[in-house]
Each structure stands twice: as structure tokens, then as C-alpha cells.
Coordinates of C-alpha atoms and ligand atoms in Angstrom, one line a residue:
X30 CA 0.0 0.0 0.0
X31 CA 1.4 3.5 -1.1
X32 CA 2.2 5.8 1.7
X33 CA -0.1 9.1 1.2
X34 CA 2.4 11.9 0.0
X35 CA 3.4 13.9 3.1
X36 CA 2.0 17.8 3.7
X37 CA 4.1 20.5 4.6
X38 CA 3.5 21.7 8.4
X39 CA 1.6 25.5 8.2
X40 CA 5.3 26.9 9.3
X41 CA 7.0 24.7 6.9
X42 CA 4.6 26.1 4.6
X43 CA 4.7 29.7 5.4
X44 CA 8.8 29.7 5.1
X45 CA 8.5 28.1 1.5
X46 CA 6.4 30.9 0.6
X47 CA 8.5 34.0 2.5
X48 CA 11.9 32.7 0.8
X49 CA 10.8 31.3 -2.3
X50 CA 6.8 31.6 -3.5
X51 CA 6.6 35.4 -2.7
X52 CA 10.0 36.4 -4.0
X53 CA 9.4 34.4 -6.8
X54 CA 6.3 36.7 -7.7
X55 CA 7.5 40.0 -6.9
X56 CA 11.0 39.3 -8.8
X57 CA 8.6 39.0 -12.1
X58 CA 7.9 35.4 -13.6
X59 CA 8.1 36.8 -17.5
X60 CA 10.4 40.1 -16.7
X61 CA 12.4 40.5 -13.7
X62 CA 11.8 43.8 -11.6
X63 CA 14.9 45.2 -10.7
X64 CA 13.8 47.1 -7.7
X65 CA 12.0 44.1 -5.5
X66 CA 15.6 42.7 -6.9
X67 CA 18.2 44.5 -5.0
X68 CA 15.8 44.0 -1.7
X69 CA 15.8 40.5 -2.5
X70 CA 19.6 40.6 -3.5
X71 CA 20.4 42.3 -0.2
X72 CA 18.5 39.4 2.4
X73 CA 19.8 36.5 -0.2
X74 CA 16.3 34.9 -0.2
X75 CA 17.2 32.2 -2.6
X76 CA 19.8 31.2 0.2
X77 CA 17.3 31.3 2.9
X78 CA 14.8 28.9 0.3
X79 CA 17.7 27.0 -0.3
X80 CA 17.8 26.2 3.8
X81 CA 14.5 25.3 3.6
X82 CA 14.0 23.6 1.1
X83 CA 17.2 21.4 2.3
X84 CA 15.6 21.1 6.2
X85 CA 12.3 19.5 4.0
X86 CA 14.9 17.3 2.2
X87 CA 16.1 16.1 5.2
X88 CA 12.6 16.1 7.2
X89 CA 11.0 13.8 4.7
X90 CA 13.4 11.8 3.4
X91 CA 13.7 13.2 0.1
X92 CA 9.9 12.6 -0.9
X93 CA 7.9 15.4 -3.0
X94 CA 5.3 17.1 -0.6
X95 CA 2.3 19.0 -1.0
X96 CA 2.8 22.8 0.0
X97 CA 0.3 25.8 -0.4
X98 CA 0.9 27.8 -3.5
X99 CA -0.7 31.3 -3.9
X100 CA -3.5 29.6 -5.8
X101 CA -3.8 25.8 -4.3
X102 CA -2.6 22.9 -3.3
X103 CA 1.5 22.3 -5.3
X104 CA 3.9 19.1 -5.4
X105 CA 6.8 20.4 -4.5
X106 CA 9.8 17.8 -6.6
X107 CA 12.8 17.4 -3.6
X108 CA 14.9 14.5 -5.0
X109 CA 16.4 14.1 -7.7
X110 CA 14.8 10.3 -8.5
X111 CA 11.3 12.6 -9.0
X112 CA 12.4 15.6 -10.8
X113 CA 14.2 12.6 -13.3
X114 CA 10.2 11.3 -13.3
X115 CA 8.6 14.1 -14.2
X116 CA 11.0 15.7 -16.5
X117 CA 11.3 12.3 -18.4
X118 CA 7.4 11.8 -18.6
X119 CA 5.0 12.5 -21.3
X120 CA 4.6 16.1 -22.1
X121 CA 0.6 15.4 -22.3
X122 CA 0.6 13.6 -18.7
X123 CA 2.8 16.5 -16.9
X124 CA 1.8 19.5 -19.6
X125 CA 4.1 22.7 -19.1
X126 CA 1.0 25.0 -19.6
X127 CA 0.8 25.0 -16.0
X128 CA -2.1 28.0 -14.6
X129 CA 0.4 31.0 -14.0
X130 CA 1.8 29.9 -17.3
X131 CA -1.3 30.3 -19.2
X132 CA -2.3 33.5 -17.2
X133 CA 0.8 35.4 -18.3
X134 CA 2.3 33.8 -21.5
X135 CA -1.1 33.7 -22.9
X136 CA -0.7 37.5 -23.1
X137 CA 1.9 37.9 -25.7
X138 CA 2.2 34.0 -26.7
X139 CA -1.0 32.8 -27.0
X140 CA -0.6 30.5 -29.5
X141 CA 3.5 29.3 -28.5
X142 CA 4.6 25.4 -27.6
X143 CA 4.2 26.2 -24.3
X144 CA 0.6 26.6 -24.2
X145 CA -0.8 24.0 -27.2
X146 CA -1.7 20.8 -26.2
X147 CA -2.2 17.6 -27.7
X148 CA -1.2 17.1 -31.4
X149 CA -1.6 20.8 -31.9
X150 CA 1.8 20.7 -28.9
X151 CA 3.2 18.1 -31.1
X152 CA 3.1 19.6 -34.5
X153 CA 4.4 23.0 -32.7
X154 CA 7.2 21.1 -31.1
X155 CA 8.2 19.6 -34.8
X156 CA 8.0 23.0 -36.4
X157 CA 10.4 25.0 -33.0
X158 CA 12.7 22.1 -33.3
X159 CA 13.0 22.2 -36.7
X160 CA 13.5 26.3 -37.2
X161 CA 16.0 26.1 -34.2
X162 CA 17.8 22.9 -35.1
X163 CA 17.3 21.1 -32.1
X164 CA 18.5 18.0 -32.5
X165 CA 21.7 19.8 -34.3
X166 CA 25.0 20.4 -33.0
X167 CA 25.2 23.5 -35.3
X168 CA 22.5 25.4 -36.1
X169 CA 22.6 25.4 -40.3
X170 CA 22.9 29.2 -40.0
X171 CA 25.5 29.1 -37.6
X172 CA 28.4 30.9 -40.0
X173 CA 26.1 33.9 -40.3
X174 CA 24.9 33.7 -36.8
X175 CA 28.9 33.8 -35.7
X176 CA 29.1 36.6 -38.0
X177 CA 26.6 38.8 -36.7
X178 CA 27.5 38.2 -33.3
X179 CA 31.2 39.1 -33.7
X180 CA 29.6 42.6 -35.2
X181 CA 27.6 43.4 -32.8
X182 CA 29.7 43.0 -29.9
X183 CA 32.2 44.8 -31.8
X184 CA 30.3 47.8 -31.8
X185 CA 29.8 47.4 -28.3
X186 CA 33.3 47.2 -27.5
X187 CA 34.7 50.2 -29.4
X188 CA 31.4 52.1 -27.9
X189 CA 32.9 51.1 -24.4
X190 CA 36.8 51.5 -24.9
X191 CA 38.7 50.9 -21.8
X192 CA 35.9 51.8 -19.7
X193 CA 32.5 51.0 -18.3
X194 CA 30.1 48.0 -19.8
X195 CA 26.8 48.6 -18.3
X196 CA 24.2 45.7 -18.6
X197 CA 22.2 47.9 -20.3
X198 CA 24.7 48.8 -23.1
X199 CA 25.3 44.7 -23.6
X200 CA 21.5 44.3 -23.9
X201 CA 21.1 46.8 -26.0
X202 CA 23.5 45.0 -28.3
X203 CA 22.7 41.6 -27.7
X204 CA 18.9 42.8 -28.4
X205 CA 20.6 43.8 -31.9
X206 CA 22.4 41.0 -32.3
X207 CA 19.0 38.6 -31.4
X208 CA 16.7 40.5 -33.9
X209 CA 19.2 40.3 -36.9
X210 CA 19.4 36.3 -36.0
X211 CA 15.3 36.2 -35.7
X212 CA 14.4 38.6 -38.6
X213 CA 17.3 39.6 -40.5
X214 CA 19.3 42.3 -41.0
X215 CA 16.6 44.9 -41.3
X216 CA 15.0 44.1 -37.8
X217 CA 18.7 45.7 -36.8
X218 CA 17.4 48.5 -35.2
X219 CA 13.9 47.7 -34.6
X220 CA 13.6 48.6 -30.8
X221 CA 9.9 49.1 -31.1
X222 CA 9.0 45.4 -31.8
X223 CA 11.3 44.7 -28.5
X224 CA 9.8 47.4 -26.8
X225 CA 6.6 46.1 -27.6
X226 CA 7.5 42.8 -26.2
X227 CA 8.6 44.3 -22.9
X228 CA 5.8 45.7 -22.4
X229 CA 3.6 42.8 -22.7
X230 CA 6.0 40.6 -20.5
X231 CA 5.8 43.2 -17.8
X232 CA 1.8 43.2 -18.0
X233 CA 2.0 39.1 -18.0
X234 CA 3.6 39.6 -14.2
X235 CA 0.3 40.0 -13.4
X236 CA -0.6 36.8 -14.6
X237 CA -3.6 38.4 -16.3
X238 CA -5.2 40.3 -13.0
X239 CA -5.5 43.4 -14.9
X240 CA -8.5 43.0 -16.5
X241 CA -9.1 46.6 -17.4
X242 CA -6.0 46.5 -19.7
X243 CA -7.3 43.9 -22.0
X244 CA -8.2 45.7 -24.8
X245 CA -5.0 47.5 -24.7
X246 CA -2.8 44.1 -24.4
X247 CA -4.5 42.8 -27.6
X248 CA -3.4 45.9 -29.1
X249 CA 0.1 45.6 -28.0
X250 CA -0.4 41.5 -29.1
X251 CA -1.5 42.8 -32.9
X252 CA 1.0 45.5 -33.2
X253 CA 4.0 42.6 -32.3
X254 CA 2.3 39.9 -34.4
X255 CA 2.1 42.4 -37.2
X256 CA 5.6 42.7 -37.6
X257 CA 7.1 39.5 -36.9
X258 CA 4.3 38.5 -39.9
X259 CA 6.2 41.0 -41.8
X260 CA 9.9 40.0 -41.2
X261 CA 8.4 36.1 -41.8
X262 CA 6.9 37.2 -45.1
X263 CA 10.3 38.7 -46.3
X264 CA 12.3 35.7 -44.9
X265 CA 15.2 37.4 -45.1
X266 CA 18.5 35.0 -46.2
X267 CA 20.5 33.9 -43.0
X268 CA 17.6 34.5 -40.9
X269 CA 15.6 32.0 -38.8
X270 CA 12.8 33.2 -40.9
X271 CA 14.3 31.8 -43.8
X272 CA 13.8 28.2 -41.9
X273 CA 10.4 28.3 -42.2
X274 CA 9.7 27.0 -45.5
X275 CA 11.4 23.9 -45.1
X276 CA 10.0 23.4 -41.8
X277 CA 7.4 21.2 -41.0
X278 CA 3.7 22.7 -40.5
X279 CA 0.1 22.4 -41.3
X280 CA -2.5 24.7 -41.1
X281 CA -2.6 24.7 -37.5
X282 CA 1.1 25.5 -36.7
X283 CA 0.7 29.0 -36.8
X284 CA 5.0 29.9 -37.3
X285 CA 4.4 33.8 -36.6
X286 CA 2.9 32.8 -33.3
X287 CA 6.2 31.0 -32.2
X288 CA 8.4 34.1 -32.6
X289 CA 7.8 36.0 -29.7
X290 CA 8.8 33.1 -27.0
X291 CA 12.6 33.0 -29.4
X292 CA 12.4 37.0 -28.8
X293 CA 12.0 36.5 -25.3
X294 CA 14.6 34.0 -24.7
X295 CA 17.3 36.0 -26.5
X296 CA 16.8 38.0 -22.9
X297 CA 17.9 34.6 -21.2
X298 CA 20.6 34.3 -23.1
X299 CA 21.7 38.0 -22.6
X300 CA 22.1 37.5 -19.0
X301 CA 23.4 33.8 -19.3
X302 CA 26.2 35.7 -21.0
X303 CA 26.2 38.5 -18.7
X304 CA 26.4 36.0 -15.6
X305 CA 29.4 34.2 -16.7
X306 CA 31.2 37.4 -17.7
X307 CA 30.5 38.4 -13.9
X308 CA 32.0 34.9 -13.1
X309 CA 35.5 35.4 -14.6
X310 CA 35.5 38.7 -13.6
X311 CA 35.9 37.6 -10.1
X312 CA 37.7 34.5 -11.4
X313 CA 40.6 36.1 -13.2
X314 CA 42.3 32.4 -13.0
X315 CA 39.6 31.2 -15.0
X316 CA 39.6 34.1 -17.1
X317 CA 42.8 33.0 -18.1
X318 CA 42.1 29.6 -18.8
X319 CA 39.5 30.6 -21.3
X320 CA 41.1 33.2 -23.0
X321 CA 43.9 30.7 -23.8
X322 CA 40.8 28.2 -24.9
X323 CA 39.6 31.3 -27.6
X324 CA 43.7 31.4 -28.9
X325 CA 44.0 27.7 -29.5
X326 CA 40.7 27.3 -30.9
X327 CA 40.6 30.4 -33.1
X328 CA 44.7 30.0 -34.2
X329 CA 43.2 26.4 -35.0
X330 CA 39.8 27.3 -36.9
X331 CA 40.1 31.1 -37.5
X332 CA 38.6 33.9 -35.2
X333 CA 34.6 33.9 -34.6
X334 CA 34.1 30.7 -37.0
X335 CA 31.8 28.1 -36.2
X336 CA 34.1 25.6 -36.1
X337 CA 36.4 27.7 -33.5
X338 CA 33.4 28.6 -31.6
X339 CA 32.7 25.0 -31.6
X340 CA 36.1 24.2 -30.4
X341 CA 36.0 26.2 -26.3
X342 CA 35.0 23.2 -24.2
X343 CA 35.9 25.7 -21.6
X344 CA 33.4 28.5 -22.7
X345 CA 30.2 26.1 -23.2
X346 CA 31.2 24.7 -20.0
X347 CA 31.5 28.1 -18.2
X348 CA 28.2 29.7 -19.9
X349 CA 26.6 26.3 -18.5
X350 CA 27.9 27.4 -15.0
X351 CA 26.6 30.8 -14.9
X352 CA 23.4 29.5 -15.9
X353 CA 23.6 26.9 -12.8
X354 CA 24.3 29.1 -10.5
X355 CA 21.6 31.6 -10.9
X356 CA 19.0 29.9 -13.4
X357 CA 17.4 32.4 -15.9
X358 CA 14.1 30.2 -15.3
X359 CA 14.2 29.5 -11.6
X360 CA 11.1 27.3 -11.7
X361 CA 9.7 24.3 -13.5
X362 CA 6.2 24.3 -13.0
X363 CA 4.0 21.2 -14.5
X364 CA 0.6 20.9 -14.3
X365 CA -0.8 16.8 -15.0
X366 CA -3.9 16.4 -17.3
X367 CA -4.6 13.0 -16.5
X368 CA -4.2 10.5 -13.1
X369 CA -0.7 9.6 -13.3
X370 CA 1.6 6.9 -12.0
X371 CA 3.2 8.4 -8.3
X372 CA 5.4 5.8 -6.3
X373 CA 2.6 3.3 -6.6
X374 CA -0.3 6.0 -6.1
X375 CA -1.9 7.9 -8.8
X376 CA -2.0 11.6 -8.8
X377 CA -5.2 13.1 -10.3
X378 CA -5.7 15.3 -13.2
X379 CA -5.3 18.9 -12.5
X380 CA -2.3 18.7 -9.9
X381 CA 0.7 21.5 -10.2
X382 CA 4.1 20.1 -9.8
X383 CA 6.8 22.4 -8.8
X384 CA 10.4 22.1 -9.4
X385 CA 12.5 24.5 -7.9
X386 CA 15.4 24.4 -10.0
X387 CA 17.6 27.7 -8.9
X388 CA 17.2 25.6 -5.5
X389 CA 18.3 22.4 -6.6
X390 CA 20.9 23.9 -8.8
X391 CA 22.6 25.0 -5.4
X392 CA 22.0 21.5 -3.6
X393 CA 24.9 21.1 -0.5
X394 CA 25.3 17.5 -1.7
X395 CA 26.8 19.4 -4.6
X396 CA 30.6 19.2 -4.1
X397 CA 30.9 22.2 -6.4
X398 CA 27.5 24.2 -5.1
X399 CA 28.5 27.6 -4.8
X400 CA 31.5 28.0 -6.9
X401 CA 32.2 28.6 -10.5
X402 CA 33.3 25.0 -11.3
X403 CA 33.2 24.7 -15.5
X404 CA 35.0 21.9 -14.7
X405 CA 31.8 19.9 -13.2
X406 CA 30.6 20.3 -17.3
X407 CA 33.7 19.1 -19.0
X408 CA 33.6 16.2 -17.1
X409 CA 30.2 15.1 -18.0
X410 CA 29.6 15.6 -13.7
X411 CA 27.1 18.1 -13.9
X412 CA 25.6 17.0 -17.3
X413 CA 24.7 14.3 -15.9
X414 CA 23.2 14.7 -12.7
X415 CA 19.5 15.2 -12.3
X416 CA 19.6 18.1 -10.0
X417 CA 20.9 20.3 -12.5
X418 CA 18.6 21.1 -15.2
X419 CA 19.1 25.4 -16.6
X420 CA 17.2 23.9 -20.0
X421 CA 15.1 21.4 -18.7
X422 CA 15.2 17.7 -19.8
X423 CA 13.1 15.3 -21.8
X424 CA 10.2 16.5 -23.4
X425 CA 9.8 20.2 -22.0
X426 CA 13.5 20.7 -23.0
X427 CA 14.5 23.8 -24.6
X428 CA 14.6 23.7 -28.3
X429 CA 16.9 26.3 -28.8
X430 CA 19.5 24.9 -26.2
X431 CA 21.9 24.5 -28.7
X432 CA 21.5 27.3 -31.0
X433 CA 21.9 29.3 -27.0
X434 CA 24.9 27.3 -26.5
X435 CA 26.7 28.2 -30.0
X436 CA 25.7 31.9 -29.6
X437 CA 26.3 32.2 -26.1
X438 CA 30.0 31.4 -26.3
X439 CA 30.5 32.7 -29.5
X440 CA 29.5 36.0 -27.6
X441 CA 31.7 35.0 -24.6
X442 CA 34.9 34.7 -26.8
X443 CA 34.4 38.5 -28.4
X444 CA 34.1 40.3 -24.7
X445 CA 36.6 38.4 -23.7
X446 CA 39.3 38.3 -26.6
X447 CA 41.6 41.0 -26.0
X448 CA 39.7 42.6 -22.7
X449 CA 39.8 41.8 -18.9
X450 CA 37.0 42.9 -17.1
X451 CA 36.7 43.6 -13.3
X452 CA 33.3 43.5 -11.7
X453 CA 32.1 47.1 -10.2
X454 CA 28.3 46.1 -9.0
X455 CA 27.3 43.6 -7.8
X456 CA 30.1 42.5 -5.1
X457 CA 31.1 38.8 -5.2
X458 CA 34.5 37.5 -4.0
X459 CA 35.5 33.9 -5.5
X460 CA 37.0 33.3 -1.6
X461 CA 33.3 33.3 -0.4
X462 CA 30.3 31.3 -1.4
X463 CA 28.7 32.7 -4.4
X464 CA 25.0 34.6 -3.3
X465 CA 22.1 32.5 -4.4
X466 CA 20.5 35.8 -5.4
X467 CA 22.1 38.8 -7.3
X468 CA 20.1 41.7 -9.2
X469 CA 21.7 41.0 -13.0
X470 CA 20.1 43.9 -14.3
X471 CA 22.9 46.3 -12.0
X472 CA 25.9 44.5 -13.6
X473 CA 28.9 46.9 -14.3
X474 CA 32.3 46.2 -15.5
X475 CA 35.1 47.7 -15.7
X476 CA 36.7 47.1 -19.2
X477 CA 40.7 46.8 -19.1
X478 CA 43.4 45.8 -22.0
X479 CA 44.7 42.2 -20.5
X480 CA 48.1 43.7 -18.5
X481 CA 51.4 42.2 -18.2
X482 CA 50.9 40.5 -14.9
X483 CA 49.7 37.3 -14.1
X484 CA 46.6 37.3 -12.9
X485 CA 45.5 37.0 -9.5
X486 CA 42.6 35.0 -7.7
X487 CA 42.0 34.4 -4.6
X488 CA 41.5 30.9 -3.8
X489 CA 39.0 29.3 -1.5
X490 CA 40.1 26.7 1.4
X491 CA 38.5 23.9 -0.2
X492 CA 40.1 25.2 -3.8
X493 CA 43.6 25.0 -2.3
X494 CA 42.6 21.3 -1.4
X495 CA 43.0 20.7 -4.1
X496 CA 39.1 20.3 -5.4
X497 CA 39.3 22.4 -7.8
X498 CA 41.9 21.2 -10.4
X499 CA 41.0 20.6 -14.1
X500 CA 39.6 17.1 -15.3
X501 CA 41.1 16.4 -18.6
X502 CA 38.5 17.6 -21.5
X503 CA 35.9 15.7 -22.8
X504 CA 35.3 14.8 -26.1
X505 CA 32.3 16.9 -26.2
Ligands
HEM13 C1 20.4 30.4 -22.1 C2 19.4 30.5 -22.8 C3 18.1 29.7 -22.5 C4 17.7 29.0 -21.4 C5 18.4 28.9 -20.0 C6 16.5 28.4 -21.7 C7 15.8 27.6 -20.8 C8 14.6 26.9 -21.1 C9 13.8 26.1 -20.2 C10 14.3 25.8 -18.8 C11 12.7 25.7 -20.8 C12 11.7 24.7 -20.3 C13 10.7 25.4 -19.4 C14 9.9 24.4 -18.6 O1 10.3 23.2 -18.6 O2 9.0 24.8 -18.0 C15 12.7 26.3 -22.1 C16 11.8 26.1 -23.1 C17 11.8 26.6 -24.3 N1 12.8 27.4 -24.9 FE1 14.5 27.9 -24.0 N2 16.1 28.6 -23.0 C18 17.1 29.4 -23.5 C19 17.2 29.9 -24.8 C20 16.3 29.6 -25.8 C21 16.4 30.1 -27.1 C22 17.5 31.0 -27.7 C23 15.2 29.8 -27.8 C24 14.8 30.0 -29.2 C25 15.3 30.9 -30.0 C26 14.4 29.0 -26.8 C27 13.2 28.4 -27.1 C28 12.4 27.7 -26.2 C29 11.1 27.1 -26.5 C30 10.3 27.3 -27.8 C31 10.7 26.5 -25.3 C32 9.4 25.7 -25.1 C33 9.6 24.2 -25.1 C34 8.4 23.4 -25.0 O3 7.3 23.9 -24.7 O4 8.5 22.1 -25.1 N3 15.1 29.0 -25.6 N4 13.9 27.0 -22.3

């Protein structure tokens, strides 16, 4: 006989939602707000979740429980044998178009993966997957992608000198960079189809409550559809627009409809990129390593080439890390559409799972959990372990993973070329535990010409150990 799934106690519960719930809503779901940020930033409330959420390991052996969530009962996933059971089940049993999901995305993807269900999800999935190159290494467009990149951060760079990189300036760049890989050149400087898009994410952070703005959403919705139609009937060469007509689709697919989730995660990426930057800013050891990673590969392959690009074990591994340590999507929510299978009971229809991944990402049974370890990646450590999971596994897993992990490093190796950089805002030492929670949005950098001297780091005591020496690299 199945033992009923335990309940959290009312303080158990009200601790889950003070450190993690709460914070969760106030930080934005679709945009983050950088205000409730730097209060968050300032009490580390991710750290404080993290404690929690480690006493309920501990408290309950490692079995999901049922906590309150703002709008019901939630299963809250705390081992790593039932996050693998979720993630690898069937996208129809455990949908991803869980309630808050539908009440925000719905209001500037209404028609997106996310939300379709049934054969309508799985004719979107073929036709994302297809556009993105999923299942590639390299996207077919990488060259041109590698090329526009390189520009673009170019710009930035000479616009910065040998002085300040704000995280504004890189997004405004990386925005560039996103919309020429999306639409094509011509969407170069079209802020207002981002702008429209921020302004529908910020609306969606209120997962729909403000009914009074409807009428102006759709608006918003029409104006952004409008043009993405536009740029998709032009199909510009060398853009992902260009993919569509050998994609697979039917009537139903509705391709202009999938564009503004790629627009949004472009953002992602941007502060993926900006994350690790931060990271071997106060790593200038590891700086090091991965600037000599860019010579080899690019003497090898030729600068900013695919197959250079392809070649930085050491850059994948460290983007991968900076999205680890602070995951751009903190939360994997579920939502089950039918009784399922759980440990020998069945969970009905209509039940929200919640996997906290930010949390689990920072797991103390994590040799590495609060450090920048890229080695964790190369050796396959980290890849491999269930409690790490920045683009989800299985069947929810992000299409465009790998077209994020060309770009991403392919970004990573033009900032960090022929520049050091030394982080200004936020503080972080690499001799302390990295915070749980930082406000990205204030990164600043200080941008210097690499100098004579070798570079210094201060080590942590379990670093001069001896834990923290390279594996050899994988094959990957
Ligand atoms: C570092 C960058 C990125 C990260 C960390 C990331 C992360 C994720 C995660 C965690 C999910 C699953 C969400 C869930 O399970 O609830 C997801 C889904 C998705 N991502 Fe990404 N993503 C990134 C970049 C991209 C890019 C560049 C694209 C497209 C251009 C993209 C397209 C998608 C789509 C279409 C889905 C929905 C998948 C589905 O419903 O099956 N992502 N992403």
C-alpha cells in the first residue's frame, strides 16, 4: 500500500512561501523587476529557500510534498529520482502549460509550444525544433549567426573603450544581435518590436489580474504579431525566418505565433552571458584559462568561425555554469492532465508540480554548489546529474539549447578576446560562497586591456585542497 504523499507543516509552509513563492512573484515570472531585486539581492532569499527547502529534504526523506501555493494545493519535486520522473514523462501527462503559465504567456504568446496541447503541442514542437535545429550540434545558419555576433559585440566594445560595460549597453546590443538572427538584418534597429514585447511581459507579471487593460494588451499583441508577420513574409536569407519554409507545418502551426517566446529567450541568453562574464571577472584564474581556450581554438579554426566557436570546451562549460548558478528560469512548473503513476499511487488530473530548479541547482550534496566549477561540465559531472537542469530535460526541454549554447560562447569569446573585465556592481568574491540571489540587471564592468601581470585569484580553502583542479576535456 502507497504511503499518502506527506504535507508540509503551516510553518513549513509559510517559510516556503516568505523565501521562495513570494519572492518568486515579486521578482517577475516573465520580466524581472529590478527594484524588488536588490531587496531581494540584499536578504539572499534564494539562500534562505535553499535552507528550507534542504531542512524539508532532510525532514521527509527526500519525498515530494504538497505545499500551499498562492492559488492551491502544489507538489513540490525534492529528490532528484522525482524531478528525473517528471522531466522524463510524457509532455501530455505532466503539460508545461501550468495556470500562472497560461495567465501570463497567454498575453503575448498565445498561440506558442508552451501553451498548445495535444497534437496541436506536437506539431508546434516539430516545427520549433525544426527552425532552431534542435537535434543539431550547429545550427545550419550558424556561420552567419557567428558573424553577426562578432559585429555586434564589436560595436559594443569600441562604444565602451577601456571603460564601463553597463548591462544595459550589452542588452542593447545583444537585443541587436537577437533580432538580426530572428528577422534579418533589417529588424537591426527595430527597438519598437522589443519594446513592444517588454511591455507585454511586464503586464503578464500579473498573470492576467489586470483586466481593465485587455483591450489595450491585444493591441500591443496585434502590433508585435504584425511585424514579426512582416519580417516572416520577407524571410530574409540567413535568418531563422528563412527556416520556415522547409519546416514542418500544417495549417494549424501558426509559425508567426512561435516568434515572440525566441524573442523573449534571446533575454535569457543575454544575461546567461552576462552571468558568466560576472564569473571570470571575479575568477581572473579562470579568465585565463579561457582566454587561452579562444587562442587555441581560433589559431586552430580562425577567429569567430563556427568551427572555432565550436572548439571552447571551456566557454560552453563556463556559460553552462553561470546558468547553474543563478537559473534564468528559476522554476519548473507542471501541471498533470490525466491520473498519473506516483510511487505506486496515482495523482489526479489537474495537480501543479513544482520544481524548484535555482534551489536544486545550489544543492549542499553538490561538491561544487557555490562555486564557479566549469569543470563539473567538461567532465560530463554536472551533465549528468539530475539536480541540474538550466534547459530542462526530456520533453519540456529547450529547443533552442543548442542554437543558446553556440551563440552564447560565440559571444563569450568577443568580450573576452583582448579585454579583462573587473566587476564594479554587484560585489562577489571567488574566496566566499557565491549569493544564491544577485540583481543582474545592475551588472557593471570595468573594461581593461589584458596587462602584463599574471593574474590574480583568490583561492577558497576547499580550492587550495586541491578540489578544484581541471579534469582532462571531454570529447564533447
Ligand atoms: C540560455 C538560454 C536559454 C535557457 C536557459 C532556456 C531555458 C529553457 C527552459 C528551462 C525551458 C523549459 C521550461 C519548462 O520546462 O517549463 C525552455 C523552453 C523553451 N525554450 Fe529555452 N532557454 C534558452 C534559450 C532559448 C532560445 C535561444 C530559444 C529560441 C530561439 C528558446 C526556445 C524555447 C522554447 C520554444 C521552449 C518551449 C519548449 C516546450 O514547450 O517544449 N530557448 N527554455
Amino acid at each position: 500500500m502507497a504511503k499518502p504523499i506527506p504535507r508540509a507543516t503551516a510553518l513549513e509552509n509559510l517559510r516556503f512561501s516568505l523565501t521562495y513563492t513570494i519572492p518568486g512573484l515579486l521578482r517577475g515570472a516573465f520580466t524581472t523587476q529590478p527594484r524588488w531585486l536588490d531587496l531581494m539581492a540584499r536578504l539572499d532569499t534564494n539562500r534562505r529557500a535553499n535552507d528550507v527547502v534542504t531542512k524539508l529534504r532532510v525532514r521527509y526523506g527526500g519525498r515530494s510534498i504538497w505545499v500551499r501555493g498562492p492559488v492551491g494545493p502544489v507538489l513540490l519535486v525534492l529528490s532528484q529520482g522525482d524531478i528525473k520522473r517528471v522531466l522524463s514523462a510524457s509532455d501530455h501527462a505532466f503539460s508545461l502549460a501550468s495556470p500562472e503559465k497560461v495567465a501570463g504567456l497567454s498575453l503575448f504568446q498565445p498561440d506558442s509550444l508552451v501553451l498548445s496541447a495535444g497534437e496541436l503541442r506536437d506539431d508546434r514542437k516539430g516545427f520549433n525544433e525544426a527552425v532552431l535545429a534542435a537535434e543539431e550540434r550547429v545550427h545550419p545558419l550558424g556561420d552567419h549567426f557567428m558573424t553577426v555576433v562578432a559585429d555586434e559585440m564589436d560595436v559594443l566594445l569600441a562604444g565602451v573603450g577601456v571603460g564601463l560595460l553597463t548591462r544595459d549597453a550589452f542588452d542593447a546590443a545583444f537585443a541587436r544581435a537577437a533580432r538580426r538572427i530572428l528577422f534579418g538584418d533589417s529588424a537591426r534597429n527595430d527597438i519598437r518590436i522589443s519594446r513592444l514585447l517588454r511591455a507585454l511581459r511586464a503586464e503578464a507579471n500579473w498573470l492576467g489580474l489586470r483586466t481593465w487593460r485587455s483591450r489595450r494588451n491585444r493591441a500591443l499583441l496585434r502590433r508585435m504579431n504584425g511585424k514579426i508577420r512582416s519580417y516572416a513574409a520577407k524571410a530574409e536569407p540567413g535568418s531563422l525566418m528563412a527556416m520556415f519554409a522547409q519546416a514542418p507545418s500544417s495549417a494549424r502551426t501558426d509559425p508567426v505565433g512561435q516568434v515572440s517566446h525566441w524573442l523573449m529567450a534571446f533575454d535569457v541568453l543575454g544575461m546567461g552571458i552576462m552571468q558568466t562574464l560576472a564569473l571570470f571577472a571575479v575568477h581572473p584564474l579562470k579568465a585565463a584559462e579561457a582566454a587561452a581556450d579562444i587562442r587555441s581554438a581560433e589559431e586552430e579554426y580562425g577567429k569567430g568561425t563556427v568551427a572555432a566557436v565550436t572548439a571552447m570546451p571551456y566557454l560552453k562549460a563556463s556559460l553552462l555554469e553561470g546558468l547553474r548558478l543563478w537559473a534564468p528560469v528559476p522554476t519548473l512548473m507542471r501541471v498533470t492532465t490525466e491520473p498519473v503513476d506516483w510511487h505506486g499511487d496515482k495523482l489526479p488530473a489537474g495537480v501543479n508540480v513544482m520544481i524548484p530548479a535555482s534551489l536544486h541547482h545550489r544543492n549542499p550534496q553538490l561538491g561544487y554548489a557555490d562555486r564557479f566549477a566549469p569543470e563539473a561540465w567538461i567532465s560530463g559531472e554536472a551533465g549528468e546529474d539530475w539536480w541540474i537542469n538550466p534547459f530542462s530535460r526530456g520533453r519540456g526541454q529547450c529547443p533552442g539549447a543548442s542554437l543558446a549554447l553556440l551563440i552564447g560562447p560565440a559571444a563569450l569569446a568577443a568580450l573576452l578576446r583582448d579585454r579583462r573585465y573587473e566587476l564594479l556592481e554587484p560585489q562577489m568574491r571567488a574566496d566566499r560562497p557565491l549569493p544564491l540571489t544577485i540583481n543582474a540587471a545592475r551588472f557593471r564592468f570595468a573594461v581593461r586591456l589584458p596587462g602584463p601581470s599574471a593574474p590574480r585569484e583568490a583561492v577558497p580553502e576547499a580550492r587550495k585542497a586541491g578540489a578544484d583542479s581541471r579534469p582532462a576535456p571531454s570529447q564533447d
